[in-house]
Coordinates of C-alpha atoms and ligand atoms in Angstrom, one line a residue:
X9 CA 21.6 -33.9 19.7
X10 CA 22.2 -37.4 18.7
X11 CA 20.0 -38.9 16.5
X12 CA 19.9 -42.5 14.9
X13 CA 19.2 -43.0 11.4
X14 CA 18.5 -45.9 9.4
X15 CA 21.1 -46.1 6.8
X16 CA 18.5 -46.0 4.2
X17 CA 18.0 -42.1 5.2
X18 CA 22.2 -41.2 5.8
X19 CA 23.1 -42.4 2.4
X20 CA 20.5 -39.8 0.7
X21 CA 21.3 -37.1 3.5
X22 CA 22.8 -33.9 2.9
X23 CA 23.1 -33.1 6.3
X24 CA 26.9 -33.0 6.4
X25 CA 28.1 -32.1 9.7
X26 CA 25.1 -34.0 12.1
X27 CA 25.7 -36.0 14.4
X28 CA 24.1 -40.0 14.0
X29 CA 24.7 -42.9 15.3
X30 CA 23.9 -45.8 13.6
X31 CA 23.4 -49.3 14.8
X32 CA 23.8 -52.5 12.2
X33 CA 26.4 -55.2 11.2
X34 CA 29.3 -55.6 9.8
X35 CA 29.8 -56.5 6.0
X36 CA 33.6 -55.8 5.7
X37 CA 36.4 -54.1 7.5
X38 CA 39.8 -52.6 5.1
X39 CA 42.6 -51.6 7.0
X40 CA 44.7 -48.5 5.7
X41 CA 48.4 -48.1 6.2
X42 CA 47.7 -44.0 7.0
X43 CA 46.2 -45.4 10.5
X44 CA 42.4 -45.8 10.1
X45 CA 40.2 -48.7 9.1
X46 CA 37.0 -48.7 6.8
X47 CA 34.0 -50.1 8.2
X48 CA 31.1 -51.6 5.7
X49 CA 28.0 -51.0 8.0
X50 CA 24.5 -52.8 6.6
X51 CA 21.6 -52.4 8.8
X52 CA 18.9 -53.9 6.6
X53 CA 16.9 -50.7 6.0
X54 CA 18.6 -50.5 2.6
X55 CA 21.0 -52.6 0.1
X56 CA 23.3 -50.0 0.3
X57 CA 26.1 -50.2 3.0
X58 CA 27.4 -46.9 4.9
X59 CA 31.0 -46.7 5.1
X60 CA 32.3 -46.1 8.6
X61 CA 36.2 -44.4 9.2
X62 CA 37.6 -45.1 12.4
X63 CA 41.1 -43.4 13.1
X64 CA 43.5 -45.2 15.3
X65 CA 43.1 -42.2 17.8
X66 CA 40.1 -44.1 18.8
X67 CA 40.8 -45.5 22.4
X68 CA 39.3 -49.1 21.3
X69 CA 41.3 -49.1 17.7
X70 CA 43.5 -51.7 18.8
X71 CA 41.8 -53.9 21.0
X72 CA 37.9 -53.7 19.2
X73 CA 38.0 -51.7 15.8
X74 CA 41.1 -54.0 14.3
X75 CA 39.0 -57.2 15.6
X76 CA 35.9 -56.9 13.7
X77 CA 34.6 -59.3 11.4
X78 CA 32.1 -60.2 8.6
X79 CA 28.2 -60.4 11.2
X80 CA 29.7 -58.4 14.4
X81 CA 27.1 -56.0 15.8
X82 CA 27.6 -52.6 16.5
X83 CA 26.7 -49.4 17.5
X84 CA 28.7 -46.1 15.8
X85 CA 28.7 -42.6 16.7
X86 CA 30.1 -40.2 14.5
X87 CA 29.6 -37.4 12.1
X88 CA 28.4 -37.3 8.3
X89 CA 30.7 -36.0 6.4
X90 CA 30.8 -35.9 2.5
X91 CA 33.0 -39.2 0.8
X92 CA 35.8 -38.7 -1.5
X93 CA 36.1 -42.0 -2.0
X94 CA 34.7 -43.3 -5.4
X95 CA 31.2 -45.5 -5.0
X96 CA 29.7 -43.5 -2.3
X97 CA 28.5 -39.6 -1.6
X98 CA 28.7 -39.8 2.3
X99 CA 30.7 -41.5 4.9
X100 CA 30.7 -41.7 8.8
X101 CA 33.6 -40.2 10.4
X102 CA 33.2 -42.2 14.2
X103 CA 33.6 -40.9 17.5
X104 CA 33.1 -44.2 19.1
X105 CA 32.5 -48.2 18.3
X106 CA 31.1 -50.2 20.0
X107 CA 30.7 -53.7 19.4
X108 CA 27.0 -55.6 20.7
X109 CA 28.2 -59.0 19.5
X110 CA 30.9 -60.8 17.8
X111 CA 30.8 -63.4 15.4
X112 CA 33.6 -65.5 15.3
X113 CA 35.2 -65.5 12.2
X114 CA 36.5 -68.8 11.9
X115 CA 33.0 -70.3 12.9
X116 CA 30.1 -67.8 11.1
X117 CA 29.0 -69.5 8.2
X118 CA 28.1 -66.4 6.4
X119 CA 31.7 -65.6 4.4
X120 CA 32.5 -62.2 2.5
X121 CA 32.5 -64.8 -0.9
X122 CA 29.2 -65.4 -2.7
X123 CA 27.6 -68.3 -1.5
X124 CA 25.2 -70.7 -3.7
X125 CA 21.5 -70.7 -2.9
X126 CA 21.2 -73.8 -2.2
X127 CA 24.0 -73.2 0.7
X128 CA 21.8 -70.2 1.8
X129 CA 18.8 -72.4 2.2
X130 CA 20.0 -74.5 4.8
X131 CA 21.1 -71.5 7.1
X132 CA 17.6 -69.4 6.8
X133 CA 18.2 -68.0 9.7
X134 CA 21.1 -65.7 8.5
X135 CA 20.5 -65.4 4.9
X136 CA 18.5 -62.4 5.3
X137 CA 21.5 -61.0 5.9
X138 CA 22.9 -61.5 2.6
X139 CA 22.2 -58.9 -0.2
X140 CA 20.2 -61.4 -2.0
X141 CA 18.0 -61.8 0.3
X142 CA 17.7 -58.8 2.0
X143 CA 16.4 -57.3 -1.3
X144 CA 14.4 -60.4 -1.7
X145 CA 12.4 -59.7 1.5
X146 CA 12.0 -55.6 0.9
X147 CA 10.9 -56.6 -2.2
X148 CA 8.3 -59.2 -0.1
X149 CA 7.5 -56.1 2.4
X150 CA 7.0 -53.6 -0.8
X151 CA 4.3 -56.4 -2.9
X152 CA 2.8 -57.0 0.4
X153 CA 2.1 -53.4 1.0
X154 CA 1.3 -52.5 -3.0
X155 CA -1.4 -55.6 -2.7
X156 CA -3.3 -53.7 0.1
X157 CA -2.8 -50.1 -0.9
X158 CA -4.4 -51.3 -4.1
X159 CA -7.6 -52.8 -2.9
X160 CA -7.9 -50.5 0.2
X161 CA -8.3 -47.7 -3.1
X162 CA -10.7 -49.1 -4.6
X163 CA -13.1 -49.4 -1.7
X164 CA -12.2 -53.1 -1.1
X165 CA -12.7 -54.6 2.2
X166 CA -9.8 -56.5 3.8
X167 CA -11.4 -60.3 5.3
X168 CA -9.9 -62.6 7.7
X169 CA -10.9 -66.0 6.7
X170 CA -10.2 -68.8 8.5
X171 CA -7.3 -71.2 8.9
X172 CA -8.8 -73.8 10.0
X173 CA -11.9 -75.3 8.2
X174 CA -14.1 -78.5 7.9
X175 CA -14.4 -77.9 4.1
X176 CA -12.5 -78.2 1.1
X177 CA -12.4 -75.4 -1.5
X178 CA -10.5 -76.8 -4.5
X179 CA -12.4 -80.8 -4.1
X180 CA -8.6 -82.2 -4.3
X181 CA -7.2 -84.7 -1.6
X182 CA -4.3 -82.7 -0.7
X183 CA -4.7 -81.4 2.4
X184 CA -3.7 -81.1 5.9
X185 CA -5.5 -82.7 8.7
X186 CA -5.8 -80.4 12.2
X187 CA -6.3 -83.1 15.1
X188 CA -5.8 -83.3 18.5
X189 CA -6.1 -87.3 18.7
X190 CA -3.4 -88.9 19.7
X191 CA -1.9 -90.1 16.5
X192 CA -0.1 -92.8 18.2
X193 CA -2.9 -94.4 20.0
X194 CA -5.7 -93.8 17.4
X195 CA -9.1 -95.4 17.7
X196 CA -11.1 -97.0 14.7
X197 CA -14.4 -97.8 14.2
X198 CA -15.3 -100.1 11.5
X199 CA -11.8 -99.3 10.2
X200 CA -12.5 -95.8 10.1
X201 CA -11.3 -92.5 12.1
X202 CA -14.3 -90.9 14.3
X203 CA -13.3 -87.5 14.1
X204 CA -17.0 -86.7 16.1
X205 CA -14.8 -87.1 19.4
X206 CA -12.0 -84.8 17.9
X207 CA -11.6 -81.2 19.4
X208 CA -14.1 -79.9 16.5
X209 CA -16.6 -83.1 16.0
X210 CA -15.9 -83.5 12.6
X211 CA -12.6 -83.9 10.4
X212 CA -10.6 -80.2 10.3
X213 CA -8.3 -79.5 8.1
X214 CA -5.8 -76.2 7.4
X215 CA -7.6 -74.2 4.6
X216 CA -6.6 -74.3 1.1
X217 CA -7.9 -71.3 -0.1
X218 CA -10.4 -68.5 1.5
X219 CA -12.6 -68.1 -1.4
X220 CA -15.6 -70.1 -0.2
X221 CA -15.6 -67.6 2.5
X222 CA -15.2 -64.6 0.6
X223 CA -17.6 -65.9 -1.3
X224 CA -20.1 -65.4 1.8
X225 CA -18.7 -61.7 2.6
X226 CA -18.7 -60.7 -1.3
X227 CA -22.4 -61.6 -1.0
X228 CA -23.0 -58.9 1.8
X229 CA -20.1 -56.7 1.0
X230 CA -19.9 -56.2 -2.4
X231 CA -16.1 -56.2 -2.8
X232 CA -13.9 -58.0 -0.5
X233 CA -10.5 -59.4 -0.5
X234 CA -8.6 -62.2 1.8
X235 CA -4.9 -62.1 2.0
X236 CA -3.2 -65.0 4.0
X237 CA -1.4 -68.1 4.2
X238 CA -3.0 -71.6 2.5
X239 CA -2.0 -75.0 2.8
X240 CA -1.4 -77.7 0.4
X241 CA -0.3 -80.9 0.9
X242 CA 0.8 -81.6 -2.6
X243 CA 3.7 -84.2 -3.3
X244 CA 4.9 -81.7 -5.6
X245 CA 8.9 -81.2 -5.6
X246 CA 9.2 -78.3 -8.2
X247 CA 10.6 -75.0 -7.9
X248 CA 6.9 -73.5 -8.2
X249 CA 4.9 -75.4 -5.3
X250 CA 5.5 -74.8 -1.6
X251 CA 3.3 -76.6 0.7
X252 CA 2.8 -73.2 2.8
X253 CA 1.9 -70.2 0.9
X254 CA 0.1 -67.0 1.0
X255 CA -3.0 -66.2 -1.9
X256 CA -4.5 -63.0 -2.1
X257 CA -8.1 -63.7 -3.1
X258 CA -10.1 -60.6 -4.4
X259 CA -13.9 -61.6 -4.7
X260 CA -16.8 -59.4 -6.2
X261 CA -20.1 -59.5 -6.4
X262 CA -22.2 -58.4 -9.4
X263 CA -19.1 -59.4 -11.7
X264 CA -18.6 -62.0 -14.3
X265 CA -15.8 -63.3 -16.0
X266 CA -14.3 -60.2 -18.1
X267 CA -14.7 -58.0 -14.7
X268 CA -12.4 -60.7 -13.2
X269 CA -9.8 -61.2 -16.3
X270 CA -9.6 -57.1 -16.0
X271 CA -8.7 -57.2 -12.3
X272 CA -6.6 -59.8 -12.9
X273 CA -4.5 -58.0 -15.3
X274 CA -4.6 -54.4 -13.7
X275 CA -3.1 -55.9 -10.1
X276 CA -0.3 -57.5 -11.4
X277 CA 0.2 -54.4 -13.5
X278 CA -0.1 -52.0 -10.2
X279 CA 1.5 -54.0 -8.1
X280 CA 4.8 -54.4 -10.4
X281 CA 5.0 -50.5 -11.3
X282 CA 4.7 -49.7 -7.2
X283 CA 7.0 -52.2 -5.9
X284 CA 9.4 -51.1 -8.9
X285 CA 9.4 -47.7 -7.3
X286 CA 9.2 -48.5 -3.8
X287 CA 12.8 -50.6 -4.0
X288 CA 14.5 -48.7 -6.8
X289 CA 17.7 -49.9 -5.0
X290 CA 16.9 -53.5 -4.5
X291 CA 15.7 -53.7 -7.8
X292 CA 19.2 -52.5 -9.7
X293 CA 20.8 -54.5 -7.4
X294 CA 18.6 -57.9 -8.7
X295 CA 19.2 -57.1 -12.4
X296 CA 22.3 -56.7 -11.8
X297 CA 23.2 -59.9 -9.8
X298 CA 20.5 -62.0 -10.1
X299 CA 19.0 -61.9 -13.5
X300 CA 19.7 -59.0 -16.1
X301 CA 16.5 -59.4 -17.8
X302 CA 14.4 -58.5 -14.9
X303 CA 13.6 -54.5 -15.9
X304 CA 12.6 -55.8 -19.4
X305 CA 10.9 -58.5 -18.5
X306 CA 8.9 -56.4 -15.8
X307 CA 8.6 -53.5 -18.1
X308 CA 7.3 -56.1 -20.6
X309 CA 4.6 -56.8 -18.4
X310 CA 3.3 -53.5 -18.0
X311 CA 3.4 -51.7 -21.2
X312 CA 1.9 -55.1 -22.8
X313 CA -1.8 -55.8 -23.0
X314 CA -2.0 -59.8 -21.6
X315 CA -2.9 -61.9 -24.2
X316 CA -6.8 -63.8 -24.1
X317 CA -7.6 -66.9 -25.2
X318 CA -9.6 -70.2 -24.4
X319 CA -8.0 -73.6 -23.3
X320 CA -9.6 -74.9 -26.3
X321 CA -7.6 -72.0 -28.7
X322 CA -4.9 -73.0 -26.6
X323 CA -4.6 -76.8 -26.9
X324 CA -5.0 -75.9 -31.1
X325 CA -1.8 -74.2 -30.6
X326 CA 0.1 -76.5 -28.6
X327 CA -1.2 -79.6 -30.8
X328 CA 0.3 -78.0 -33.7
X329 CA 4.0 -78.8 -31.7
X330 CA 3.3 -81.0 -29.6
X331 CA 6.4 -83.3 -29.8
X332 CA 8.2 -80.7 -28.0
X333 CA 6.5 -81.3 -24.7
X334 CA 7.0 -84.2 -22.3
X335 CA 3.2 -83.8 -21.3
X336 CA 0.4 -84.8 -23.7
X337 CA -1.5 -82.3 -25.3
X338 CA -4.9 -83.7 -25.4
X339 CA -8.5 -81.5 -25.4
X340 CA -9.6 -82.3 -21.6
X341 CA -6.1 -82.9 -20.0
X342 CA -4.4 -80.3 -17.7
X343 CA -2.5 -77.6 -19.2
X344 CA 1.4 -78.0 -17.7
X345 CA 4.1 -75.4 -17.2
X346 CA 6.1 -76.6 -20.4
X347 CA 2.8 -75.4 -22.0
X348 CA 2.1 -72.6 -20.2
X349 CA 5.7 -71.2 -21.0
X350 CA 5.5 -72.1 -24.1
X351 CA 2.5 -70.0 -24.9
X352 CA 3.6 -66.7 -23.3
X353 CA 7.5 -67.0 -23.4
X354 CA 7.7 -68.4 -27.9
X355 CA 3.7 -67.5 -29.3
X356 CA 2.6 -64.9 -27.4
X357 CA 5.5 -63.0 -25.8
X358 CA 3.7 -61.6 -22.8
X359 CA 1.4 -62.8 -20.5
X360 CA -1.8 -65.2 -21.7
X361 CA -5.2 -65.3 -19.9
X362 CA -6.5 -68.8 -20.6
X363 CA -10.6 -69.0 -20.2
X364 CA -13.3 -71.6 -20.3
X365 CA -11.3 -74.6 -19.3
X366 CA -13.3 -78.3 -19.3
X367 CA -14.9 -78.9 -16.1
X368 CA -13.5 -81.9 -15.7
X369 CA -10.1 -80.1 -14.4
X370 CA -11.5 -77.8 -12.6
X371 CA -13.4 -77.2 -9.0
X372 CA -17.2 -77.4 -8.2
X373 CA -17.7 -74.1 -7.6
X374 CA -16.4 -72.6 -11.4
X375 CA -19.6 -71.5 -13.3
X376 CA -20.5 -74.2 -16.0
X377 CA -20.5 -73.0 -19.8
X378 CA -24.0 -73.1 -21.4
X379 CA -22.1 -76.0 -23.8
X380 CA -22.0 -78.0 -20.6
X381 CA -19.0 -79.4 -21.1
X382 CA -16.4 -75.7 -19.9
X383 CA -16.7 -73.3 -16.7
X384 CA -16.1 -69.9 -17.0
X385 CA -12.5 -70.2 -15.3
X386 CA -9.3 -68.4 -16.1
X387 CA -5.9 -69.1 -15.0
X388 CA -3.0 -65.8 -15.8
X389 CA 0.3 -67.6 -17.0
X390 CA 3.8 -65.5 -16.6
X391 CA 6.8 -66.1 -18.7
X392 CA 9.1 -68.2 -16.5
X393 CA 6.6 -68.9 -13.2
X394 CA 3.7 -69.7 -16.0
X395 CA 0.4 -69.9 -14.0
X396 CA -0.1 -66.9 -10.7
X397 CA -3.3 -66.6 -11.3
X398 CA -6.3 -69.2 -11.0
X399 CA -9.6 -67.9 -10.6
X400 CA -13.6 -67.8 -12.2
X401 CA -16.9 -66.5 -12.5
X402 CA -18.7 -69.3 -9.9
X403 CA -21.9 -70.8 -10.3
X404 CA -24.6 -69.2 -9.4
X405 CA -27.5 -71.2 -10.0
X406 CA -28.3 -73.2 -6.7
X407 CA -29.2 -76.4 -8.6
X408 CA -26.7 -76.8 -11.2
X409 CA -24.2 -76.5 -7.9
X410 CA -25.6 -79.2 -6.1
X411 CA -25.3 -81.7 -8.9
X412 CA -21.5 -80.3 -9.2
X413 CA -20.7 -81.1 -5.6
X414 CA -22.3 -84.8 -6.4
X415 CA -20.7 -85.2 -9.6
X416 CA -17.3 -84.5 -7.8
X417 CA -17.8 -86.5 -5.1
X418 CA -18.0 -84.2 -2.2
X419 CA -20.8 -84.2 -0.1
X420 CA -23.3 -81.6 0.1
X421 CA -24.1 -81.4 3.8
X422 CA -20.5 -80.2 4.2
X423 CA -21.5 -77.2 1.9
X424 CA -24.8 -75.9 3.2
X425 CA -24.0 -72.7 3.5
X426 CA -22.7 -72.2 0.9
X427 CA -25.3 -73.6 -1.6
X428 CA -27.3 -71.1 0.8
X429 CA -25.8 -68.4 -0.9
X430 CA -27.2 -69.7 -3.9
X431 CA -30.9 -69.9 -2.6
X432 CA -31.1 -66.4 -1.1
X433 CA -30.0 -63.2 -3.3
X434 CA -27.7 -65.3 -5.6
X435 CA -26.1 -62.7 -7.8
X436 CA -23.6 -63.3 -10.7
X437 CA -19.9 -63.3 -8.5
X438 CA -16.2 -63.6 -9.7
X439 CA -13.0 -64.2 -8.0
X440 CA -9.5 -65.6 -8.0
X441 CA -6.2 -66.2 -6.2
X442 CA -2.9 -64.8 -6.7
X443 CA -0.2 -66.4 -5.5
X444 CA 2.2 -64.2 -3.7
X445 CA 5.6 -66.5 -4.0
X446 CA 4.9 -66.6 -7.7
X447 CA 4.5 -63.3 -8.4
X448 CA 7.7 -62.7 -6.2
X449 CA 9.7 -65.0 -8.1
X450 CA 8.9 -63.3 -11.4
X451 CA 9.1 -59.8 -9.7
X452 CA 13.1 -61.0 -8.0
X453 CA 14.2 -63.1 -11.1
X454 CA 14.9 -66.3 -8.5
X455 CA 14.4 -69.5 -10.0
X456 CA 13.2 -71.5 -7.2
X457 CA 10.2 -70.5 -5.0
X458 CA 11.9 -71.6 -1.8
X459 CA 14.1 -68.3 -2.1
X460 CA 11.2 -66.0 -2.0
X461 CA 9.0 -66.6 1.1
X462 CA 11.4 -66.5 4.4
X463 CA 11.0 -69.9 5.4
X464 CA 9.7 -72.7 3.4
X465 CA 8.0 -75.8 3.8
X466 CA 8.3 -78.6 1.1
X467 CA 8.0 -82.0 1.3
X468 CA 10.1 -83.3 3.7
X469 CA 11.5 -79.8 4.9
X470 CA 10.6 -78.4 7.9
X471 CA 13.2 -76.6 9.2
X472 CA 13.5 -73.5 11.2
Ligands
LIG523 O1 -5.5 -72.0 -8.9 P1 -5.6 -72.1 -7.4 O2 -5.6 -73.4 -6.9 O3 -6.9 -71.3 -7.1 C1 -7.6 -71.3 -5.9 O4 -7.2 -71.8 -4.9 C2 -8.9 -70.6 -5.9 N1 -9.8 -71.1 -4.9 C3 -8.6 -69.1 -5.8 C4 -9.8 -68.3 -5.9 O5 -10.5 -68.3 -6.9 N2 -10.1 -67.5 -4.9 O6 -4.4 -71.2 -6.8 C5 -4.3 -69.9 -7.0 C6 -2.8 -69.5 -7.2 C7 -2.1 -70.2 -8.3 O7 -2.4 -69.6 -9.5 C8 -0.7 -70.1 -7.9 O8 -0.2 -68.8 -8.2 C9 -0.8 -70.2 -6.4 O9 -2.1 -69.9 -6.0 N3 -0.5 -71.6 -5.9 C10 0.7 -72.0 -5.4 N4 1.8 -71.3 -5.0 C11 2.8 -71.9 -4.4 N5 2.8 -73.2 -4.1 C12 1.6 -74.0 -4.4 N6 1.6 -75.3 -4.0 C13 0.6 -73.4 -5.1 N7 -0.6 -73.8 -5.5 C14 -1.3 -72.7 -6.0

């Protein structure tokens, strides 16, 4: 009987003797002088190629077999037989080719050399066929999977929250407007946009975060997550910030900000010892070709308690050097990535949980300090990505939340519901975002986020 494998199984199997076909592309093809050619057969369901001996006896050797390329298509039929060659344990001996498509040598723009990624970026639609890459999205598939394995464990429950909203979780002004007006022949009334005749009534925008809405569910629920894509429409350039990404937003009732910095901390932890094991493969191949410093830097993650401090021990550090940064380092101002790097790749040496920022940084919704001046935030900063994590205890208290939606200039009608929560069973709650790309990049050693999710949208970049 003929059975088709993924390559990921035959290059394990012991099964010397069976018939398989397999069905995948072509990375290289070596002629030998004796009268048979090696086939280099990837079919994405591993890094690892299976090699593929067709003899000449084969009534297409000529014609097909001696024609194939770097990307052609195929389907092979043959035995498993045990490899002599050096760098692999089994090899296909075929019975038949057969090729599904070509790709024209002189025209496919995916050569046997190493191309940069900066080359691979504008040609997203066949860079997952690279090695790079390849791993780079197993690696995506594994995290994915590792995120809800862990929460499904303990007794989470998984939330769709909505893409489209008519509020604004983190108060900023970057976001994206949904509209159906036509934007070419827009209407104003006393120099303003009417969004009451728009498809929703009101100004829509894509969300930037499901919290507010967890928020709702953790108040019936208990323990929820979201996991899903967010929007920003930040002006931000960098190798960190992509204007779509995807969060993972635990949210719990009945917990405050140590239950929050301990979940935190144990995710990461999981989710970088499971996807370690789950792509064994991928993940030699990385250190070996991407960055060498990945399995210690990983490992250094999860033997390593993470480091707690507050923003305020924090900026006492960084004053002490603060020539060394570009960015000021003033009590009250933002923390940057030279200064988050700084504390966890030269003081610290493993990962810092910075708590009780001002609240002048930070959203309405963090829970305000009884000093009045901090909220019981925390942000978890990563050598090299610095910040994955941003999350808080959120205030609970229905009036000391109204006056923060004033003093922030957002307007309270727009939050009803969710001051509601506040007037009816309010109970101390904690949550925070993870943000998937940046824990990829840490997790595959790339230095620039738009490798790590498969098609990215930056400012100005929307292609594919
Ligand atoms: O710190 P942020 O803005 O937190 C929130 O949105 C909260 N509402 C989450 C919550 O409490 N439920 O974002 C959370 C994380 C950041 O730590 C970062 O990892 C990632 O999301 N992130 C981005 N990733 C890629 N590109 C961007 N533009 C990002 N902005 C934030």
């Amino acid at each position: 009987m003929i059975q088709r494998k993924e390559i990921a199984h035959l290059v394990d199997s012991r099964d010397f003797g069976s018939e398989v076909t397999l069905m995948g592309w072509v990375r290289t093809r070596r002629d030998s002088k004796a009268g048979f050619s090696f086939l280099e057969i990837n079919d994405g369901s591993t890094i690892r190629n299976i090699q593929v001996v067709a003899e000449n006896t084969l009534p297409n050797y000529t014609d097909v077999i001696l024609r194939l390329t770097t990307g052609c298509s195929v389907i092979v039929t043959g035995s498993l037989v045990q490899s002599p060659g050096k760098g692999q344990k089994v090899e296909i001996r075929a019975t038949e080719v057969k090729v599904v498509g070509w790709a024209d040598p002189d025209a496919y723009p995916l050569q046997k050399k190493r191309h940069s990624l900066e080359y691979l970026r504008t040609i997203a639609h066949l860079r997952p066929r690279t090695n790079t890459f390849g791993a780079v999205a197993r690696v995506r598939n594994a995290i994915s999977y590792a995120i809800h394995s862990y929460f499904h464990q303990r007794g989470f429950i998984y939330l769709h929250t909505p893409i489209i909203t008519g509020s604004n979780c983190e108060g900023a002004g970057d976001i994206f407007t949904v509209t159906t007006f036509d934007l070419q022949n827009l209407t104003h009334e006393h120099g303003r946009v009417n969004f009451s005749n728009d498809f929703f009534g009101k100004a829509a925008n894509l969300t930037v975060s499901g919290q507010l809405e967890a928020e709702v569910y953790a108040l019936a629920l208990g323990n929820v997550y979201t996991f899903g894509p967010t929007f920003r429409a930040e002006d931000s350039n960098t190798s960190r910030h992509l204007a779509e990404f995807w969060m993972v937003e635990p949210e719990m009732a009945f917990c405050d900000l140590d239950g929050n910095v301990a979940l935190g901390e144990d995710l990461v932890k999981s989710i970088l010892a499971d996807s370690l094991q789950t792509c064994a493969d991928d993940f030699e191949f990385l250190n070996r070709s991407v960055d060498n410093d990945l399995f210690s830097r990983i490992d250094g993650i999860i033997s390593n308690n993470f480091e707690r401090l507050t923003y305020t021990e924090a900026i006492q550090i960084l004053s002490k050097v603060k020539e060394r940064f570009e960015f000021p380092v003033e009590w009250g101002n933002d923390i940057q990535s030279e200064h988050e790097r700084y504390l966890c790749e030269t003081v610290f040496k493993r990962p810092v949980v910075l708590t009780d920022y001002p609240k002048g940084i930070k959203p309405f919704y963090m829970k305000v300090n009884k000093d009045g001046k901090t909220v019981k935030a925390m942000d978890v900063l990563l050598p090299r990505v610095g910040e994955i994590i941003g999350g808080s205890q959120r205030e609970d208290d229905y009036e000391t939340l109204l006056h923060r939606i004033k003093e922030t200039n957002l307007d309270p009608a727009d939050y009803w519901w969710y001051l509601d929560l506040r007037k009816y069973g309010t109970v101390i709650h904690s949550g925070f975002g993870l943000g998937l790309e940046r824990l990829i990049q840490f997790t595959t050693g790339l230095a620039n986020i738009r490798d790590v999710i498969p098609f990215p949208r930056t400012p100005k970049y929307l292609e594919f």
